[in-house]
Amino acid sequence: MQISSELRALLTLPRNVAIVSHRNPDGDAIGSALAMRFYLEQYGHKVHVLFPSDYPEEFETLPGAGDSLIWDISTEECKQVLQKKELFVLLDFNAWSRIDRMGEYMRQISAKVLMIDHHLYPEPIADFMISDPEAGSTCELVFQFIQEMGDSLKINPMVGEAIMTGLITDTGSFKYATSPETLRIAASLVERGVDLTLVQDRIFNSQKEQNLRLLGHCLVNRMEILPEYKTGIIWLSKKDYDDFNIKRGDTEGIVNYLLSLKEVRLAVFIHNQPSVVKLSLRSKGNLDVQEICRKHFNGGGHKNAAGAYSFDSLKSTLQKVKDLLPVYKEAIYKS
Ligand code: 5GP
Ligand code: MN
């Protein structure tokens, strides 16, 4: 990773900085944002963390999460804060469209932009781009960024815990970690005093009873297995959202249960959120779900984990996915 002298110069004097991550922030979005915040604050920067929409409840206990500003909840305050910023740090996304209206607003402000991200096909949205689709998480890149700045000693337990959060959530607790670097960084964080068990407990062992019941409902009543296409689908309707009082983050991870089936190579989770139909795709091996999401649903992500939104009905989105399966049958079998 290379950091230009211009960026170094920008960061070594106190600035007014906004750290921004994507809509429906996940562990990597929140972790990288908070890690960057706690790092930059050590330089005396004035930092705000902003997200387009609220983060899941399980991240409420992450130190600093509660100070974040949410565009959907307090748009005016976000606008006022953003207007005064000299530097935007964009984390875990690589296209303005991922932060929709907030992005439209930010683009009109003449702040410098630093982007750090690990998704495929970055758009040229920043003055300083750090993009590495090989990285397991954006948190990993934030760790490397701080090291490259020569600031290893600034990775204190607060910064470390936040980084560990993204390392864990983006790799399924290291199950899908593809590079030794991810494990080296995790080891280095543990050496610095990060409590891995505490971070895991906070994320995975703090569920509400209702969420476990929702998982049961998905597996018993909403799961379709299509052996001919080695595909599993789980869907949730608007009524399910009401019946189970589903809130932000409650459906996180459900798609992964489909991958636990030996025969399944492609996992699809389609859920009718209050205003939009959301798709989450996962795959094993070489099957590129990022391509499926990008080509057919205007979404994106990574080879084995990608997502998209659809403004069609749940029924027609479900049908569109099923109609695509014959097209991808060969790729599924080859994977
Ligand atoms: P998830 O299915 O957990 O929401 O997302 C899986 C991966 O795909 C994440 O890396 C996420 O950032 C990306 N992703 C999810 N939804 C979208 C989308 O609508 N557009 C793009 N470009 N990426 C998405
Ligand atoms: Mn990520």
CSV table of N, CA, C and O in Angstrom, one decimal, residues 149-202:
chain,number,residue,atom,x,y,z
A,149,MET,N,1.4,4.4,7.5
A,149,MET,CA,1.6,5.8,8.0
A,149,MET,C,2.7,5.9,9.1
A,149,MET,O,3.1,6.9,9.5
A,150,GLY,N,3.2,4.7,9.5
A,150,GLY,CA,4.3,4.6,10.5
A,150,GLY,C,3.7,4.8,11.9
A,150,GLY,O,4.4,5.2,12.8
A,151,ASP,N,2.4,4.5,12.0
A,151,ASP,CA,1.7,4.7,13.3
A,151,ASP,C,1.3,3.5,14.0
A,151,ASP,O,0.2,3.5,14.7
A,152,SER,N,2.0,2.4,13.9
A,152,SER,CA,1.7,1.1,14.6
A,152,SER,C,1.3,1.4,16.1
A,152,SER,O,0.4,0.7,16.6
A,153,LEU,N,2.0,2.3,16.7
A,153,LEU,CA,1.8,2.5,18.1
A,153,LEU,C,0.4,3.1,18.4
A,153,LEU,O,-0.1,3.1,19.5
A,154,LYS,N,-0.2,3.7,17.4
A,154,LYS,CA,-1.5,4.3,17.6
A,154,LYS,C,-2.6,3.2,17.5
A,154,LYS,O,-3.8,3.5,17.7
A,155,ILE,N,-2.3,2.0,17.2
A,155,ILE,CA,-3.3,0.9,17.2
A,155,ILE,C,-3.5,0.4,18.6
A,155,ILE,O,-2.9,-0.6,19.1
A,156,ASN,N,-4.3,1.2,19.4
A,156,ASN,CA,-4.5,0.9,20.8
A,156,ASN,C,-5.7,-0.1,20.9
A,156,ASN,O,-6.3,-0.4,19.8
A,157,PRO,N,-6.1,-0.5,22.1
A,157,PRO,CA,-7.2,-1.5,22.1
A,157,PRO,C,-8.5,-1.0,21.5
A,157,PRO,O,-9.3,-1.8,20.9
A,158,MET,N,-8.8,0.3,21.6
A,158,MET,CA,-10.1,0.8,21.0
A,158,MET,C,-10.0,0.7,19.4
A,158,MET,O,-11.0,0.2,18.8
A,159,VAL,N,-8.9,1.1,18.9
A,159,VAL,CA,-8.7,1.0,17.4
A,159,VAL,C,-8.7,-0.5,17.1
A,159,VAL,O,-9.4,-1.0,16.1
A,160,GLY,N,-8.0,-1.3,17.9
A,160,GLY,CA,-7.9,-2.8,17.6
A,160,GLY,C,-9.2,-3.5,17.6
A,160,GLY,O,-9.5,-4.3,16.8
A,161,GLU,N,-10.0,-3.2,18.6
A,161,GLU,CA,-11.3,-3.9,18.8
A,161,GLU,C,-12.2,-3.6,17.6
A,161,GLU,O,-12.9,-4.5,17.1
A,162,ALA,N,-12.2,-2.4,17.1
A,162,ALA,CA,-13.0,-2.0,16.0
A,162,ALA,C,-12.5,-2.7,14.7
A,162,ALA,O,-13.3,-3.2,14.0
A,163,ILE,N,-11.2,-2.8,14.6
A,163,ILE,CA,-10.7,-3.5,13.4
A,163,ILE,C,-11.0,-5.0,13.5
A,163,ILE,O,-11.4,-5.6,12.5
A,164,MET,N,-10.9,-5.6,14.6
A,164,MET,CA,-11.2,-7.0,14.8
A,164,MET,C,-12.7,-7.3,14.4
A,164,MET,O,-13.0,-8.3,13.8
A,165,THR,N,-13.6,-6.3,14.7
A,165,THR,CA,-15.0,-6.5,14.4
A,165,THR,C,-15.2,-6.7,12.9
A,165,THR,O,-15.9,-7.7,12.5
A,166,GLY,N,-14.5,-5.9,12.1
A,166,GLY,CA,-14.7,-6.1,10.6
A,166,GLY,C,-14.0,-7.3,10.1
A,166,GLY,O,-14.5,-8.0,9.2
A,167,LEU,N,-12.8,-7.6,10.7
A,167,LEU,CA,-12.1,-8.9,10.3
A,167,LEU,C,-13.0,-10.1,10.5
A,167,LEU,O,-13.1,-10.9,9.6
A,168,ILE,N,-13.7,-10.1,11.6
A,168,ILE,CA,-14.5,-11.2,11.9
A,168,ILE,C,-15.8,-11.3,11.1
A,168,ILE,O,-16.2,-12.3,10.5
A,169,THR,N,-16.5,-10.1,11.0
A,169,THR,CA,-17.8,-10.2,10.3
A,169,THR,C,-17.6,-10.4,8.8
A,169,THR,O,-18.5,-11.1,8.2
A,170,ASP,N,-16.6,-9.9,8.2
A,170,ASP,CA,-16.5,-10.0,6.7
A,170,ASP,C,-15.9,-11.4,6.3
A,170,ASP,O,-15.9,-11.7,5.1
A,171,THR,N,-15.3,-12.1,7.3
A,171,THR,CA,-14.8,-13.4,6.9
A,171,THR,C,-15.5,-14.6,7.6
A,171,THR,O,-15.0,-15.7,7.6
A,172,GLY,N,-16.8,-14.3,8.1
A,172,GLY,CA,-17.5,-15.4,8.8
A,172,GLY,C,-16.6,-16.0,9.9
A,172,GLY,O,-16.4,-17.2,9.9
A,173,SER,N,-16.1,-15.1,10.8
A,173,SER,CA,-15.3,-15.6,11.9
A,173,SER,C,-14.1,-16.4,11.3
A,173,SER,O,-13.7,-17.4,11.9
A,174,PHE,N,-13.5,-15.9,10.3
A,174,PHE,CA,-12.2,-16.4,9.7
A,174,PHE,C,-12.5,-17.7,8.8
A,174,PHE,O,-11.6,-18.3,8.3
A,175,LYS,N,-13.8,-18.1,8.8
A,175,LYS,CA,-14.1,-19.4,8.0
A,175,LYS,C,-13.7,-19.1,6.5
A,175,LYS,O,-13.3,-20.0,5.8
A,176,TYR,N,-14.0,-17.9,6.0
A,176,TYR,CA,-13.8,-17.6,4.6
A,176,TYR,C,-12.6,-16.7,4.4
A,176,TYR,O,-12.5,-16.1,3.3
A,177,ALA,N,-11.7,-16.7,5.4
A,177,ALA,CA,-10.5,-15.9,5.2
A,177,ALA,C,-9.6,-16.5,4.1
A,177,ALA,O,-9.3,-17.7,4.2
A,178,THR,N,-9.3,-15.8,3.1
A,178,THR,CA,-8.6,-16.4,2.0
A,178,THR,C,-7.1,-16.1,2.0
A,178,THR,O,-6.3,-16.6,1.2
A,179,SER,N,-6.6,-15.1,2.8
A,179,SER,CA,-5.2,-14.8,2.8
A,179,SER,C,-4.6,-14.9,4.2
A,179,SER,O,-5.3,-14.6,5.2
A,180,PRO,N,-3.3,-15.3,4.3
A,180,PRO,CA,-2.7,-15.4,5.6
A,180,PRO,C,-2.6,-14.0,6.2
A,180,PRO,O,-2.5,-14.0,7.5
A,181,GLU,N,-2.6,-13.0,5.4
A,181,GLU,CA,-2.5,-11.6,6.0
A,181,GLU,C,-3.6,-11.3,7.0
A,181,GLU,O,-3.4,-10.7,8.1
A,182,THR,N,-4.8,-11.8,6.7
A,182,THR,CA,-6.0,-11.6,7.6
A,182,THR,C,-5.6,-12.2,9.0
A,182,THR,O,-5.9,-11.6,10.0
A,183,LEU,N,-5.1,-13.4,8.9
A,183,LEU,CA,-4.8,-14.1,10.2
A,183,LEU,C,-3.6,-13.4,10.9
A,183,LEU,O,-3.6,-13.3,12.2
A,184,ARG,N,-2.7,-12.9,10.2
A,184,ARG,CA,-1.5,-12.2,10.8
A,184,ARG,C,-2.0,-11.0,11.5
A,184,ARG,O,-1.6,-10.6,12.6
A,185,ILE,N,-2.9,-10.2,10.8
A,185,ILE,CA,-3.4,-9.0,11.4
A,185,ILE,C,-4.2,-9.3,12.7
A,185,ILE,O,-4.0,-8.7,13.7
A,186,ALA,N,-5.0,-10.4,12.6
A,186,ALA,CA,-5.8,-10.8,13.8
A,186,ALA,C,-4.8,-11.2,14.9
A,186,ALA,O,-5.0,-10.8,16.1
A,187,ALA,N,-3.8,-11.9,14.6
A,187,ALA,CA,-2.8,-12.3,15.7
A,187,ALA,C,-2.1,-11.0,16.2
A,187,ALA,O,-2.0,-10.9,17.5
A,188,SER,N,-1.8,-10.1,15.4
A,188,SER,CA,-1.2,-8.9,15.8
A,188,SER,C,-2.1,-8.1,16.8
A,188,SER,O,-1.7,-7.5,17.8
A,189,LEU,N,-3.4,-8.1,16.5
A,189,LEU,CA,-4.4,-7.4,17.3
A,189,LEU,C,-4.5,-8.1,18.7
A,189,LEU,O,-4.5,-7.4,19.7
A,190,VAL,N,-4.5,-9.4,18.7
A,190,VAL,CA,-4.5,-10.1,20.0
A,190,VAL,C,-3.3,-9.8,20.8
A,190,VAL,O,-3.4,-9.6,22.0
A,191,GLU,N,-2.1,-9.7,20.1
A,191,GLU,CA,-0.9,-9.4,20.8
A,191,GLU,C,-1.0,-8.0,21.5
A,191,GLU,O,-0.4,-7.7,22.5
A,192,ARG,N,-1.8,-7.1,20.8
A,192,ARG,CA,-1.9,-5.8,21.3
A,192,ARG,C,-3.0,-5.7,22.4
A,192,ARG,O,-3.4,-4.6,22.8
A,193,GLY,N,-3.6,-6.8,22.8
A,193,GLY,CA,-4.5,-6.8,23.9
A,193,GLY,C,-6.0,-6.8,23.5
A,193,GLY,O,-6.9,-6.6,24.3
A,194,VAL,N,-6.3,-7.1,22.2
A,194,VAL,CA,-7.7,-7.2,21.8
A,194,VAL,C,-8.3,-8.5,22.3
A,194,VAL,O,-7.6,-9.6,22.0
A,195,ASP,N,-9.4,-8.5,22.9
A,195,ASP,CA,-10.0,-9.7,23.5
A,195,ASP,C,-10.9,-10.3,22.4
A,195,ASP,O,-12.1,-9.8,22.2
A,196,LEU,N,-10.5,-11.3,21.7
A,196,LEU,CA,-11.2,-11.9,20.6
A,196,LEU,C,-12.6,-12.5,21.0
A,196,LEU,O,-13.6,-12.3,20.4
A,197,THR,N,-12.6,-13.1,22.2
A,197,THR,CA,-13.8,-13.7,22.7
A,197,THR,C,-14.8,-12.6,23.0
A,197,THR,O,-16.0,-12.8,22.7
A,198,LEU,N,-14.4,-11.5,23.6
A,198,LEU,CA,-15.3,-10.4,23.9
A,198,LEU,C,-15.9,-9.9,22.6
A,198,LEU,O,-17.1,-9.6,22.5
A,199,VAL,N,-15.1,-9.7,21.6
A,199,VAL,CA,-15.6,-9.1,20.3
A,199,VAL,C,-16.6,-10.1,19.7
A,199,VAL,O,-17.7,-9.7,19.2
A,200,GLN,N,-16.3,-11.4,19.7
A,200,GLN,CA,-17.2,-12.4,19.1
A,200,GLN,C,-18.5,-12.4,19.9
A,200,GLN,O,-19.6,-12.5,19.3
A,201,ASP,N,-18.4,-12.4,21.2
A,201,ASP,CA,-19.6,-12.5,22.1
A,201,ASP,C,-20.5,-11.3,21.8
A,201,ASP,O,-21.8,-11.5,21.7
A,202,ARG,N,-19.9,-10.2,21.7
A,202,ARG,CA,-20.7,-9.0,21.4
A,202,ARG,C,-21.5,-9.1,20.1
A,202,ARG,O,-22.6,-8.6,20.0
